[in-house]
XYZ file of C-alpha atoms in Angstrom:
333
model
C -0.136 0.184 0.140
C 1.359 3.235 -1.239
C 2.128 6.160 1.410
C -0.242 8.915 0.730
C 1.008 12.634 1.179
C -1.302 14.525 3.375
C -0.122 17.661 4.126
C 3.971 19.830 4.114
C 4.860 22.129 6.829
C 7.328 25.128 6.345
C 9.099 26.737 9.004
C 10.911 29.702 8.893
C 13.442 31.169 11.170
C 15.820 34.517 11.651
C 19.389 33.654 10.823
C 20.505 36.924 13.002
C 18.915 35.168 15.885
C 21.421 32.192 15.505
C 24.255 34.640 14.442
C 23.384 36.466 17.416
C 23.598 33.531 20.358
C 26.799 32.274 18.308
C 28.586 35.576 19.057
C 26.812 35.596 22.153
C 28.532 32.032 23.327
C 31.970 32.886 21.501
C 31.829 36.246 23.775
C 31.401 33.867 26.937
C 34.072 31.571 25.805
C 36.925 34.194 25.349
C 35.865 35.515 28.763
C 36.112 32.515 30.521
C 39.200 31.676 28.431
C 40.689 35.012 29.716
C 39.693 34.355 33.155
C 40.976 30.831 33.023
C 44.554 32.024 31.965
C 44.680 34.831 34.569
C 43.570 32.440 36.998
C 46.445 29.894 35.977
C 49.182 32.627 35.760
C 48.139 33.945 39.473
C 48.180 30.281 40.501
C 51.268 29.366 39.095
C 53.310 32.727 40.582
C 52.243 31.916 44.100
C 52.823 28.024 43.715
C 56.558 28.680 42.095
C 56.994 31.537 45.126
C 55.857 28.589 47.602
C 57.825 26.024 45.772
C 61.041 27.824 45.650
C 60.610 29.060 48.885
C 62.950 26.436 50.879
C 65.793 27.035 48.066
C 65.716 30.382 49.061
C 65.888 29.519 52.462
C 68.994 27.493 51.611
C 70.480 30.208 49.435
C 70.335 32.175 52.726
C 71.947 29.872 55.044
C 75.139 28.979 52.446
C 75.430 32.992 52.033
C 75.546 33.402 56.022
C 78.304 30.834 56.321
C 80.128 32.407 53.046
C 80.063 35.582 55.024
C 81.562 33.381 58.315
C 78.628 32.787 60.112
C 79.171 29.124 60.529
C 76.817 28.494 63.300
C 73.973 30.019 61.109
C 73.608 27.054 58.373
C 70.003 25.541 58.948
C 69.339 22.226 56.979
C 66.354 22.147 54.810
C 64.668 19.021 54.289
C 61.371 19.886 52.358
C 62.072 18.249 48.890
C 64.765 15.376 48.582
C 66.783 17.663 46.552
C 67.033 20.416 49.218
C 67.403 17.515 51.579
C 70.916 16.005 49.575
C 72.296 19.471 48.967
C 71.840 20.127 52.675
C 73.554 17.006 53.474
C 76.455 17.672 51.094
C 76.879 21.190 52.493
C 76.582 19.910 55.834
C 79.562 17.721 55.244
C 81.979 20.416 53.823
C 81.080 22.425 56.851
C 82.069 19.950 58.735
C 85.391 19.447 56.723
C 86.270 23.087 56.755
C 85.608 23.359 60.733
C 87.691 20.470 61.150
C 90.554 22.080 59.038
C 90.110 25.281 60.876
C 90.520 23.536 64.451
C 93.588 21.922 62.919
C 95.116 24.955 61.695
C 94.231 26.478 64.903
C 95.697 23.639 66.806
C 98.775 23.798 64.251
C 99.756 27.340 65.024
C 99.183 26.952 68.414
C 101.883 24.108 68.546
C 104.349 25.665 66.144
C 104.209 28.651 68.497
C 105.001 26.690 71.604
C 107.500 24.366 70.064
C 109.233 27.434 69.175
C 109.058 29.408 72.085
C 110.633 26.283 74.525
C 114.164 26.458 73.535
C 113.921 30.515 73.661
C 112.048 30.235 77.074
C 114.867 27.750 78.046
C 117.771 30.048 76.675
C 116.261 32.809 78.568
C 116.212 31.048 82.188
C 120.000 30.031 81.325
C 120.878 33.607 80.501
C 119.190 34.875 83.305
C 120.770 32.588 85.576
C 124.557 33.509 84.276
C 123.514 37.132 84.521
C 122.640 36.813 88.406
C 126.373 35.402 88.914
C 128.992 37.882 87.579
C 131.808 36.154 89.337
C 130.667 32.482 87.979
C 133.611 29.917 87.515
C 134.533 28.925 84.006
C 132.993 25.740 84.281
C 129.566 27.203 85.064
C 129.751 29.089 81.718
C 130.947 25.997 79.909
C 128.284 24.234 80.887
C 125.706 27.480 80.180
C 127.020 27.366 76.681
C 126.679 23.719 75.946
C 122.869 23.625 77.274
C 122.513 26.887 74.812
C 123.858 25.357 71.897
C 121.229 21.966 72.484
C 118.466 24.532 72.671
C 119.590 26.360 69.360
C 120.063 22.618 67.865
C 116.189 21.801 69.090
C 114.801 24.991 67.653
C 117.252 24.486 64.559
C 115.457 21.172 64.378
C 111.780 22.449 64.840
C 112.379 24.888 61.995
C 113.723 21.909 59.214
C 110.848 19.942 60.290
C 108.410 22.650 59.547
C 110.004 23.353 56.301
C 109.753 20.131 55.205
C 106.151 19.440 56.423
C 105.437 22.606 54.394
C 107.406 21.321 51.107
C 105.182 18.068 51.944
C 101.718 19.826 51.835
C 102.436 20.973 48.354
C 101.299 19.270 45.290
C 102.483 15.959 44.102
C 103.925 17.802 41.069
C 106.827 18.834 43.226
C 107.929 15.338 43.470
C 111.311 14.735 41.351
C 110.426 11.291 40.245
C 112.947 8.811 39.021
C 113.953 5.025 38.809
C 115.789 4.088 42.519
C 116.996 1.294 43.832
C 115.104 0.372 47.147
C 117.661 -1.852 48.302
C 120.208 0.280 48.477
C 118.437 2.982 49.676
C 117.604 1.096 52.690
C 121.240 -0.122 53.417
C 122.421 3.556 52.992
C 119.456 4.703 55.815
C 120.414 1.869 57.943
C 123.861 2.486 57.826
C 123.539 6.164 58.687
C 121.594 5.268 61.441
C 123.864 2.377 62.861
C 125.879 5.093 65.260
C 122.549 6.043 66.997
C 121.377 2.135 67.289
C 124.647 1.106 68.632
C 124.449 4.205 71.032
C 121.320 2.573 72.429
C 122.665 -1.080 71.943
C 119.832 -1.850 69.256
C 120.417 -4.338 66.591
C 119.439 -3.257 63.086
C 118.348 -6.312 60.543
C 117.577 -5.170 56.697
C 116.169 -8.325 55.366
C 115.137 -8.088 51.236
C 113.231 -10.763 49.847
C 113.411 -9.423 46.131
C 115.499 -6.437 44.130
C 113.171 -3.587 43.817
C 113.344 -0.770 41.638
C 110.603 1.984 41.627
C 109.894 5.079 40.497
C 110.062 7.476 43.390
C 111.457 10.646 45.067
C 114.212 9.909 46.694
C 114.957 12.727 49.156
C 111.203 12.514 50.236
C 110.938 8.685 50.585
C 114.472 8.575 52.374
C 112.747 10.906 55.183
C 109.814 8.136 55.499
C 112.247 5.317 56.511
C 114.745 7.281 58.216
C 111.883 8.677 60.370
C 110.445 5.186 61.070
C 113.608 3.721 62.122
C 115.172 6.286 63.975
C 111.692 6.253 66.109
C 111.951 2.575 66.488
C 115.642 2.814 67.666
C 114.581 5.748 70.306
C 111.594 4.248 71.555
C 112.986 0.829 71.990
C 114.710 -0.904 74.915
C 118.343 -1.649 75.744
C 119.718 -4.603 73.756
C 116.291 -4.664 71.494
C 116.083 -5.047 67.796
C 114.431 -3.379 64.612
C 114.038 -5.440 61.732
C 113.444 -3.644 58.111
C 111.898 -5.979 55.835
C 111.481 -5.263 51.857
C 109.088 -7.029 49.803
C 106.934 -6.347 46.173
C 104.774 -7.708 43.989
C 103.737 -6.296 40.317
C 102.540 -3.231 41.426
C 103.454 -1.984 44.955
C 106.587 -2.546 47.116
C 106.303 -3.005 51.060
C 108.818 -1.623 53.650
C 108.013 -3.289 57.437
C 109.649 -1.200 60.449
C 109.376 -3.687 63.083
C 110.847 -3.095 66.609
C 110.285 -4.757 70.043
C 110.140 -2.017 71.822
C 107.762 -0.177 74.437
C 104.810 -0.271 72.100
C 102.104 2.531 71.489
C 98.863 2.596 73.395
C 95.984 1.875 71.441
C 94.008 5.081 72.190
C 97.461 6.985 70.759
C 97.350 4.844 67.546
C 94.780 6.773 65.580
C 95.973 10.115 66.669
C 100.301 9.413 65.765
C 100.089 10.917 62.320
C 98.833 14.097 63.632
C 101.578 17.139 63.865
C 103.168 17.673 67.220
C 101.661 14.651 68.661
C 103.652 12.682 71.238
C 102.385 9.660 72.897
C 104.542 10.128 75.950
C 105.526 14.054 76.022
C 107.791 13.435 78.858
C 109.783 10.510 77.444
C 109.784 12.072 73.979
C 111.027 15.531 75.549
C 114.308 13.467 77.094
C 114.988 11.854 73.829
C 114.694 14.814 71.649
C 112.363 14.973 68.199
C 109.424 17.499 67.377
C 106.712 15.592 67.290
C 106.773 16.079 63.636
C 108.325 13.166 62.292
C 105.196 10.856 61.714
C 104.000 13.622 60.270
C 106.263 14.544 57.799
C 106.545 10.617 56.887
C 102.623 9.916 56.240
C 102.844 13.128 53.877
C 105.208 11.971 51.917
C 103.612 8.541 51.479
C 100.909 9.868 50.402
C 102.632 12.325 48.024
C 103.558 8.593 46.130
C 99.826 7.429 46.342
C 101.480 4.790 49.032
C 99.741 4.099 52.372
C 100.892 4.054 55.664
C 99.682 1.624 58.349
C 100.934 0.978 62.083
C 100.009 -1.832 64.429
C 101.369 -1.896 67.949
C 101.329 -3.873 71.433
C 102.310 -2.640 74.395
C 105.717 -4.028 75.875
C 105.681 -6.199 72.739
C 106.619 -3.610 70.159
C 105.724 -1.663 66.872
C 105.223 -2.572 63.253
C 105.112 0.178 60.466
C 103.749 -0.936 57.214
C 104.519 1.474 54.230
C 103.330 0.190 50.927
C 104.194 2.433 47.684
C 103.411 1.969 43.635
C 106.462 0.621 41.607
C 105.317 2.820 38.762
C 104.588 6.932 39.366
C 102.198 7.856 36.080
C 100.785 10.495 35.227
C 97.068 9.253 36.204
C 98.164 8.340 39.639
C 99.039 12.363 40.213
C 95.759 13.339 38.741
C 93.709 10.813 40.727
């Protein structure tokens, strides 16, 4: 059955109304977009200020430290990044404080050590000045004591100069192939009179011939200081054994004595400048308290290590390990 058309409906609407509605919607959309952009910018500005604030506080703390107010650093742990920066800076600050304390202590020790011989000489001079009719023998004794104090002052200054040289860059090393066996043999030969005076036996044990690239002068300071201490702080009729060995990369020198030993609580301090285990005994036998500091500095300049083991009443062993070859890559390490 076919469908029949009953009628037709025509609807007419003005295009102006549609255009007006579209313009209104576009205007409102533009206003909303503008307001949204302004709101986003304002929120971003506020948030950026809030987010950057911990970094600003951290920057102020670092600036205070830079200006010398070391106690005004405040760690900032708001973010992971600020926590890491704070931790690294606190570690650096602790090292700075430690270095500053060490510097102040070193200056104080230097002043004390240099003044001590001068004070002794002044006391001696005052004593002799109060006795205008003193006999010749007293004057001779006076000049002998003054000479001894002058020698001590000279030794302190010499050791200080050596230590200053050791503190310079490793580029100052005069490296050349050296016969370590011959170096040790000559060093022990020079110390033989001191060993005989103390009735101490010196023994050199070389496992193999060793040639290494080292600074002969600085390394001689290391071994002479270690052996001399082993003799001085030994017991009557004691012994000092120096052992030399090497592998494909390092050579090792051990200086072992059967002397008085070092207390355990002092072992971690013996390489510090002017540190003395037994101050009264050290003053009696001489020394400046700089020998082991000089030795460690020289070994470190060669990229080596120095270790100590000791037992009271049984003796002490120092172990020095130094690379056989000194290369440019090591210097830059």
